[in-house]
Amino acid sequence: SWPEVERYLENSVGVIVPIGATEQHGPSGVIGTDAICAETLAWRTGELTGAAVGPTLTVGMSENHMAFPGSITLRPSTLVAVVRDVVLSLARHGFRRVFVVNGHGGNTASLDAAIFEVYTDAPRIITGGEELRCLAVQWWDMPSALRLSAELFGDRDGDHATASEVSVASAAWPDHIKEIAIDTEVAPTSRLFGPVDFRRRYPDGRMGSHPQLASAEAGERIIDAVAEDLARAYREFVDEP
Ligand code: NI
């Protein structure tokens, strides 16, 4: 409720914002995988730190996936505007440390741009209080995510519809696991030139990944460990002088 947010702001100016995507995740991954992963990890990080967690931004920049039905994309400039407006809205209420947990690689360039849009606009919009700072982190780059990817899946985790992300989504939504036969052959990751090229190179939507290795049990391990990393990163961010 808003009174709870008002009370929270008396003691903290930090907030976590999960952002994902709505795009195909191979033959077995749910379309919401990136949003589910970001939200699940953000909520767990909020439990570990006591941080407020903002709304999950569930649609991202997914142009490369638009040749697969069900995918939805914002153009990069739209995503920049959405993230800028969300962050500046939070800042107008007094939030000054915005920690973005990103679940989709296609968002990273727009997130970087959005943060600089925020820094450009902030002096005009925000009066008083500490300076506004934003930090976007990719959950799959956290040390525990890299360690568990190697330990659980070796060199078969891949780059899209990864066993790691399908595992996290399976742990979060166990009633939605798709049992489906998946070809053990998959093309290695290459350069890409848009959605038609993507589907031609990766007909079932995977990039170098073997999501048949995914399990809810693996997902629980990844969530537990990566949320600890994210909690540490969040605390460092809000405490940084
Ligand atoms: Ni993904």
Short mmCIF file of N, CA and C in Angstrom, two decimals, residues 76-197:
data_model
loop_
_atom_site.label_atom_id
_atom_site.label_comp_id
_atom_site.label_asym_id
_atom_site.label_seq_id
_atom_site.Cartn_x
_atom_site.Cartn_y
_atom_site.Cartn_z
N PRO A 76 13.74 -0.36 -29.33
CA PRO A 76 14.69 0.12 -28.31
C PRO A 76 14.31 1.48 -27.74
N SER A 77 13.88 2.41 -28.60
CA SER A 77 13.58 3.76 -28.08
C SER A 77 12.38 3.73 -27.14
N THR A 78 11.41 2.81 -27.38
CA THR A 78 10.28 2.69 -26.46
C THR A 78 10.74 2.16 -25.11
N LEU A 79 11.60 1.14 -25.16
CA LEU A 79 12.09 0.57 -23.90
C LEU A 79 12.87 1.60 -23.11
N VAL A 80 13.70 2.38 -23.79
CA VAL A 80 14.45 3.45 -23.11
C VAL A 80 13.47 4.39 -22.42
N ALA A 81 12.40 4.77 -23.14
CA ALA A 81 11.44 5.72 -22.56
C ALA A 81 10.70 5.11 -21.38
N VAL A 82 10.33 3.84 -21.47
CA VAL A 82 9.60 3.18 -20.38
C VAL A 82 10.48 3.12 -19.13
N VAL A 83 11.72 2.66 -19.29
CA VAL A 83 12.60 2.53 -18.13
C VAL A 83 12.89 3.92 -17.53
N ARG A 84 13.14 4.90 -18.39
CA ARG A 84 13.39 6.27 -17.90
C ARG A 84 12.19 6.76 -17.08
N ASP A 85 10.98 6.58 -17.60
CA ASP A 85 9.80 7.08 -16.90
C ASP A 85 9.56 6.35 -15.58
N VAL A 86 9.81 5.04 -15.57
CA VAL A 86 9.63 4.27 -14.32
C VAL A 86 10.63 4.75 -13.27
N VAL A 87 11.90 4.88 -13.67
CA VAL A 87 12.93 5.29 -12.70
C VAL A 87 12.66 6.70 -12.19
N LEU A 88 12.30 7.60 -13.09
CA LEU A 88 12.06 8.98 -12.65
C LEU A 88 10.80 9.08 -11.80
N SER A 89 9.82 8.23 -12.04
CA SER A 89 8.64 8.20 -11.16
C SER A 89 9.04 7.80 -9.75
N LEU A 90 9.85 6.74 -9.66
CA LEU A 90 10.32 6.30 -8.34
C LEU A 90 11.14 7.41 -7.67
N ALA A 91 11.95 8.09 -8.46
CA ALA A 91 12.80 9.15 -7.91
C ALA A 91 11.97 10.32 -7.38
N ARG A 92 10.85 10.61 -8.01
CA ARG A 92 10.01 11.72 -7.56
C ARG A 92 9.44 11.46 -6.17
N HIS A 93 9.35 10.17 -5.78
CA HIS A 93 8.86 9.83 -4.45
C HIS A 93 9.98 9.76 -3.42
N GLY A 94 11.22 9.84 -3.88
CA GLY A 94 12.34 9.83 -2.94
C GLY A 94 13.30 8.67 -3.11
N PHE A 95 12.99 7.72 -3.98
CA PHE A 95 13.96 6.65 -4.22
C PHE A 95 15.19 7.24 -4.92
N ARG A 96 16.38 6.83 -4.48
CA ARG A 96 17.61 7.38 -5.05
C ARG A 96 18.60 6.31 -5.50
N ARG A 97 18.34 5.05 -5.15
CA ARG A 97 19.22 3.95 -5.60
C ARG A 97 18.32 2.91 -6.27
N VAL A 98 18.36 2.87 -7.59
CA VAL A 98 17.49 1.98 -8.35
C VAL A 98 18.34 0.85 -8.92
N PHE A 99 18.07 -0.35 -8.43
CA PHE A 99 18.86 -1.55 -8.76
C PHE A 99 18.01 -2.40 -9.70
N VAL A 100 18.41 -2.45 -10.96
CA VAL A 100 17.62 -3.15 -11.98
C VAL A 100 18.18 -4.56 -12.15
N VAL A 101 17.32 -5.56 -11.95
CA VAL A 101 17.70 -6.96 -12.19
C VAL A 101 17.19 -7.33 -13.57
N ASN A 102 18.12 -7.50 -14.50
CA ASN A 102 17.76 -7.76 -15.89
C ASN A 102 17.77 -9.25 -16.20
N GLY A 103 16.72 -9.70 -16.90
CA GLY A 103 16.60 -11.11 -17.27
C GLY A 103 16.77 -11.38 -18.75
N HIS A 104 17.16 -10.37 -19.54
CA HIS A 104 17.19 -10.57 -21.00
C HIS A 104 18.34 -9.79 -21.64
N GLY A 105 19.21 -10.50 -22.35
CA GLY A 105 20.37 -9.87 -22.97
C GLY A 105 20.02 -8.78 -23.96
N GLY A 106 18.88 -8.94 -24.65
CA GLY A 106 18.47 -7.93 -25.63
C GLY A 106 18.11 -6.59 -25.02
N ASN A 107 17.95 -6.56 -23.68
CA ASN A 107 17.60 -5.30 -23.01
C ASN A 107 18.81 -4.46 -22.65
N THR A 108 20.00 -5.04 -22.66
CA THR A 108 21.12 -4.37 -21.98
C THR A 108 21.48 -3.03 -22.63
N ALA A 109 21.51 -2.97 -23.95
CA ALA A 109 21.87 -1.70 -24.60
C ALA A 109 20.85 -0.62 -24.27
N SER A 110 19.57 -0.98 -24.30
CA SER A 110 18.52 0.00 -23.98
C SER A 110 18.58 0.42 -22.51
N LEU A 111 18.90 -0.52 -21.64
CA LEU A 111 19.01 -0.17 -20.21
C LEU A 111 20.15 0.82 -20.00
N ASP A 112 21.28 0.57 -20.64
CA ASP A 112 22.40 1.51 -20.50
C ASP A 112 21.99 2.90 -21.00
N ALA A 113 21.30 2.93 -22.14
CA ALA A 113 20.86 4.22 -22.68
C ALA A 113 19.85 4.89 -21.74
N ALA A 114 18.93 4.09 -21.18
CA ALA A 114 17.90 4.64 -20.29
C ALA A 114 18.53 5.29 -19.06
N ILE A 115 19.57 4.67 -18.54
CA ILE A 115 20.21 5.22 -17.34
C ILE A 115 20.81 6.60 -17.64
N PHE A 116 21.39 6.74 -18.83
CA PHE A 116 21.94 8.07 -19.17
C PHE A 116 20.83 9.08 -19.47
N GLU A 117 19.70 8.62 -20.01
CA GLU A 117 18.54 9.51 -20.15
C GLU A 117 18.09 10.00 -18.78
N VAL A 118 18.09 9.07 -17.80
CA VAL A 118 17.71 9.43 -16.44
C VAL A 118 18.66 10.49 -15.88
N TYR A 119 19.97 10.26 -16.06
CA TYR A 119 20.93 11.22 -15.52
C TYR A 119 20.80 12.58 -16.21
N THR A 120 20.41 12.56 -17.49
CA THR A 120 20.21 13.82 -18.21
C THR A 120 19.02 14.59 -17.64
N ASP A 121 17.91 13.85 -17.36
CA ASP A 121 16.67 14.50 -16.94
C ASP A 121 16.58 14.76 -15.44
N ALA A 122 17.30 13.96 -14.65
CA ALA A 122 17.12 14.00 -13.19
C ALA A 122 17.28 15.40 -12.59
N PRO A 123 18.30 16.17 -12.97
CA PRO A 123 18.47 17.48 -12.31
C PRO A 123 17.28 18.42 -12.53
N ARG A 124 16.55 18.21 -13.63
CA ARG A 124 15.41 19.06 -13.94
C ARG A 124 14.15 18.63 -13.16
N ILE A 125 14.10 17.36 -12.78
CA ILE A 125 12.87 16.78 -12.22
C ILE A 125 12.95 16.61 -10.71
N ILE A 126 14.15 16.32 -10.23
CA ILE A 126 14.28 15.96 -8.82
C ILE A 126 14.86 17.13 -8.05
N THR A 127 14.22 17.45 -6.94
CA THR A 127 14.75 18.51 -6.10
C THR A 127 14.98 17.94 -4.70
N GLY A 128 16.16 18.17 -4.17
CA GLY A 128 16.46 17.75 -2.82
C GLY A 128 16.83 16.29 -2.71
N GLY A 129 17.36 15.96 -1.54
CA GLY A 129 17.75 14.57 -1.30
C GLY A 129 19.08 14.23 -1.95
N GLU A 130 19.41 12.96 -1.82
CA GLU A 130 20.67 12.49 -2.39
C GLU A 130 20.60 12.47 -3.90
N GLU A 131 21.78 12.32 -4.52
CA GLU A 131 21.80 12.18 -5.98
C GLU A 131 21.19 10.83 -6.36
N LEU A 132 20.65 10.80 -7.56
CA LEU A 132 20.01 9.57 -8.06
C LEU A 132 21.05 8.70 -8.75
N ARG A 133 21.07 7.43 -8.38
CA ARG A 133 21.97 6.47 -9.04
C ARG A 133 21.18 5.24 -9.47
N CYS A 134 21.57 4.69 -10.62
CA CYS A 134 20.95 3.46 -11.14
C CYS A 134 22.05 2.46 -11.46
N LEU A 135 21.74 1.20 -11.21
CA LEU A 135 22.67 0.12 -11.58
C LEU A 135 21.85 -1.03 -12.17
N ALA A 136 22.22 -1.45 -13.38
CA ALA A 136 21.57 -2.61 -14.00
C ALA A 136 22.54 -3.78 -13.98
N VAL A 137 22.06 -4.92 -13.48
CA VAL A 137 22.89 -6.13 -13.46
C VAL A 137 22.18 -7.25 -14.21
N GLN A 138 22.97 -8.05 -14.90
CA GLN A 138 22.45 -9.23 -15.61
C GLN A 138 22.58 -10.42 -14.66
N TRP A 139 21.47 -11.11 -14.35
CA TRP A 139 21.58 -12.15 -13.32
C TRP A 139 22.51 -13.28 -13.75
N TRP A 140 22.54 -13.57 -15.07
CA TRP A 140 23.35 -14.71 -15.53
C TRP A 140 24.84 -14.40 -15.49
N ASP A 141 25.22 -13.15 -15.25
CA ASP A 141 26.63 -12.80 -15.10
C ASP A 141 27.10 -12.84 -13.65
N MET A 142 26.20 -13.08 -12.71
CA MET A 142 26.61 -13.13 -11.31
C MET A 142 27.50 -14.35 -11.09
N PRO A 143 28.45 -14.25 -10.15
CA PRO A 143 29.42 -15.35 -9.97
C PRO A 143 28.77 -16.72 -9.78
N SER A 144 27.71 -16.78 -8.99
CA SER A 144 27.08 -18.09 -8.73
C SER A 144 26.38 -18.63 -9.98
N ALA A 145 25.87 -17.74 -10.82
CA ALA A 145 25.22 -18.19 -12.05
C ALA A 145 26.25 -18.82 -12.99
N LEU A 146 27.43 -18.20 -13.08
CA LEU A 146 28.48 -18.74 -13.94
C LEU A 146 28.99 -20.08 -13.38
N ARG A 147 29.17 -20.12 -12.06
CA ARG A 147 29.68 -21.34 -11.43
C ARG A 147 28.69 -22.49 -11.61
N LEU A 148 27.41 -22.25 -11.33
CA LEU A 148 26.42 -23.33 -11.42
C LEU A 148 26.14 -23.73 -12.87
N SER A 149 26.22 -22.77 -13.78
CA SER A 149 26.07 -23.11 -15.20
C SER A 149 27.11 -24.13 -15.60
N ALA A 150 28.36 -23.88 -15.20
CA ALA A 150 29.45 -24.81 -15.55
C ALA A 150 29.29 -26.14 -14.82
N GLU A 151 28.92 -26.06 -13.54
CA GLU A 151 28.82 -27.28 -12.73
C GLU A 151 27.65 -28.17 -13.18
N LEU A 152 26.53 -27.55 -13.48
CA LEU A 152 25.32 -28.33 -13.79
C LEU A 152 25.23 -28.72 -15.26
N PHE A 153 25.71 -27.83 -16.15
CA PHE A 153 25.44 -28.04 -17.58
C PHE A 153 26.69 -28.03 -18.46
N GLY A 154 27.85 -27.84 -17.85
CA GLY A 154 29.11 -27.86 -18.61
C GLY A 154 29.09 -26.85 -19.74
N ASP A 155 29.41 -27.31 -20.96
CA ASP A 155 29.43 -26.38 -22.10
C ASP A 155 28.12 -26.46 -22.89
N ARG A 156 27.05 -26.96 -22.26
CA ARG A 156 25.79 -27.15 -22.98
C ARG A 156 24.68 -26.20 -22.52
N ASP A 157 25.06 -25.17 -21.72
CA ASP A 157 24.03 -24.23 -21.25
C ASP A 157 23.57 -23.32 -22.38
N GLY A 158 24.51 -22.90 -23.24
CA GLY A 158 24.15 -22.12 -24.43
C GLY A 158 23.91 -20.65 -24.15
N ASP A 159 23.31 -19.97 -25.14
CA ASP A 159 23.14 -18.51 -25.07
C ASP A 159 21.70 -18.04 -25.11
N HIS A 160 20.80 -18.88 -25.59
CA HIS A 160 19.38 -18.51 -25.52
C HIS A 160 18.55 -19.76 -25.30
N ALA A 161 17.46 -19.58 -24.47
CA ALA A 161 16.72 -20.74 -23.98
C ALA A 161 17.69 -21.67 -23.25
N THR A 162 18.51 -21.06 -22.39
CA THR A 162 19.55 -21.83 -21.70
C THR A 162 18.93 -22.79 -20.69
N ALA A 163 19.70 -23.84 -20.40
CA ALA A 163 19.24 -24.77 -19.36
C ALA A 163 19.09 -24.05 -18.03
N SER A 164 19.97 -23.07 -17.77
CA SER A 164 19.89 -22.33 -16.51
C SER A 164 18.58 -21.56 -16.40
N GLU A 165 18.24 -20.80 -17.42
CA GLU A 165 17.02 -19.97 -17.30
C GLU A 165 15.76 -20.81 -17.33
N VAL A 166 15.76 -21.88 -18.14
CA VAL A 166 14.59 -22.77 -18.15
C VAL A 166 14.45 -23.46 -16.79
N SER A 167 15.57 -23.75 -16.13
CA SER A 167 15.52 -24.33 -14.78
C SER A 167 14.91 -23.36 -13.78
N VAL A 168 15.34 -22.10 -13.83
CA VAL A 168 14.81 -21.11 -12.88
C VAL A 168 13.30 -20.94 -13.09
N ALA A 169 12.88 -20.84 -14.35
CA ALA A 169 11.45 -20.68 -14.62
C ALA A 169 10.67 -21.93 -14.19
N SER A 170 11.28 -23.10 -14.34
CA SER A 170 10.62 -24.35 -13.93
C SER A 170 10.44 -24.40 -12.42
N ALA A 171 11.45 -23.90 -11.69
CA ALA A 171 11.34 -23.87 -10.23
C ALA A 171 10.26 -22.89 -9.79
N ALA A 172 10.16 -21.77 -10.51
CA ALA A 172 9.19 -20.74 -10.14
C ALA A 172 7.76 -21.14 -10.52
N TRP A 173 7.61 -21.84 -11.63
CA TRP A 173 6.29 -22.22 -12.15
C TRP A 173 6.28 -23.71 -12.46
N PRO A 174 6.32 -24.57 -11.42
CA PRO A 174 6.46 -26.02 -11.67
C PRO A 174 5.28 -26.63 -12.42
N ASP A 175 4.13 -25.99 -12.39
CA ASP A 175 2.98 -26.55 -13.12
C ASP A 175 3.08 -26.29 -14.62
N HIS A 176 4.09 -25.54 -15.05
CA HIS A 176 4.17 -25.15 -16.46
C HIS A 176 5.39 -25.74 -17.17
N ILE A 177 5.98 -26.79 -16.60
CA ILE A 177 7.12 -27.43 -17.24
C ILE A 177 6.63 -28.20 -18.46
N LYS A 178 7.30 -28.01 -19.60
CA LYS A 178 6.93 -28.71 -20.83
C LYS A 178 7.86 -29.91 -21.01
N GLU A 179 7.26 -31.10 -21.03
CA GLU A 179 8.04 -32.31 -21.32
C GLU A 179 8.00 -32.52 -22.82
N ILE A 180 9.11 -32.33 -23.49
CA ILE A 180 9.11 -32.39 -24.94
C ILE A 180 10.47 -32.91 -25.40
N ALA A 181 10.46 -33.74 -26.44
CA ALA A 181 11.72 -34.25 -26.98
C ALA A 181 12.45 -33.13 -27.71
N ILE A 182 13.72 -32.95 -27.41
CA ILE A 182 14.51 -31.89 -28.03
C ILE A 182 15.73 -32.51 -28.69
N ASP A 183 15.96 -32.09 -29.91
CA ASP A 183 17.12 -32.56 -30.68
C ASP A 183 18.40 -32.26 -29.90
N THR A 184 19.30 -33.23 -29.83
CA THR A 184 20.56 -32.97 -29.13
C THR A 184 21.51 -32.11 -29.95
N GLU A 185 21.22 -31.98 -31.25
CA GLU A 185 22.05 -31.11 -32.10
C GLU A 185 21.50 -29.69 -32.05
N VAL A 186 22.40 -28.72 -31.96
CA VAL A 186 21.98 -27.33 -32.01
C VAL A 186 23.12 -26.51 -32.61
N ALA A 187 22.74 -25.53 -33.42
CA ALA A 187 23.76 -24.71 -34.07
C ALA A 187 24.48 -23.85 -33.03
N PRO A 188 25.79 -23.66 -33.18
CA PRO A 188 26.51 -22.77 -32.26
C PRO A 188 26.08 -21.32 -32.45
N THR A 189 26.33 -20.50 -31.44
CA THR A 189 25.94 -19.09 -31.48
C THR A 189 26.73 -18.36 -32.57
N SER A 190 26.01 -17.54 -33.33
CA SER A 190 26.64 -16.81 -34.43
C SER A 190 26.17 -15.36 -34.40
N ARG A 191 26.68 -14.57 -35.34
CA ARG A 191 26.13 -13.23 -35.53
C ARG A 191 24.70 -13.36 -36.03
N LEU A 192 23.91 -12.29 -35.79
CA LEU A 192 22.50 -12.32 -36.18
C LEU A 192 22.14 -11.03 -36.89
N PHE A 193 21.21 -11.16 -37.86
CA PHE A 193 20.82 -9.99 -38.65
C PHE A 193 19.30 -9.86 -38.69
N GLY A 194 18.68 -9.96 -37.53
CA GLY A 194 17.25 -9.74 -37.46
C GLY A 194 16.44 -11.03 -37.33
N PRO A 195 15.12 -10.88 -37.22
CA PRO A 195 14.26 -12.02 -36.87
C PRO A 195 14.22 -13.14 -37.90
N VAL A 196 14.20 -12.82 -39.18
CA VAL A 196 14.13 -13.87 -40.20
C VAL A 196 15.43 -14.68 -40.19
N ASP A 197 16.54 -13.97 -40.07
CA ASP A 197 17.84 -14.63 -39.99
C ASP A 197 17.92 -15.52 -38.74
#
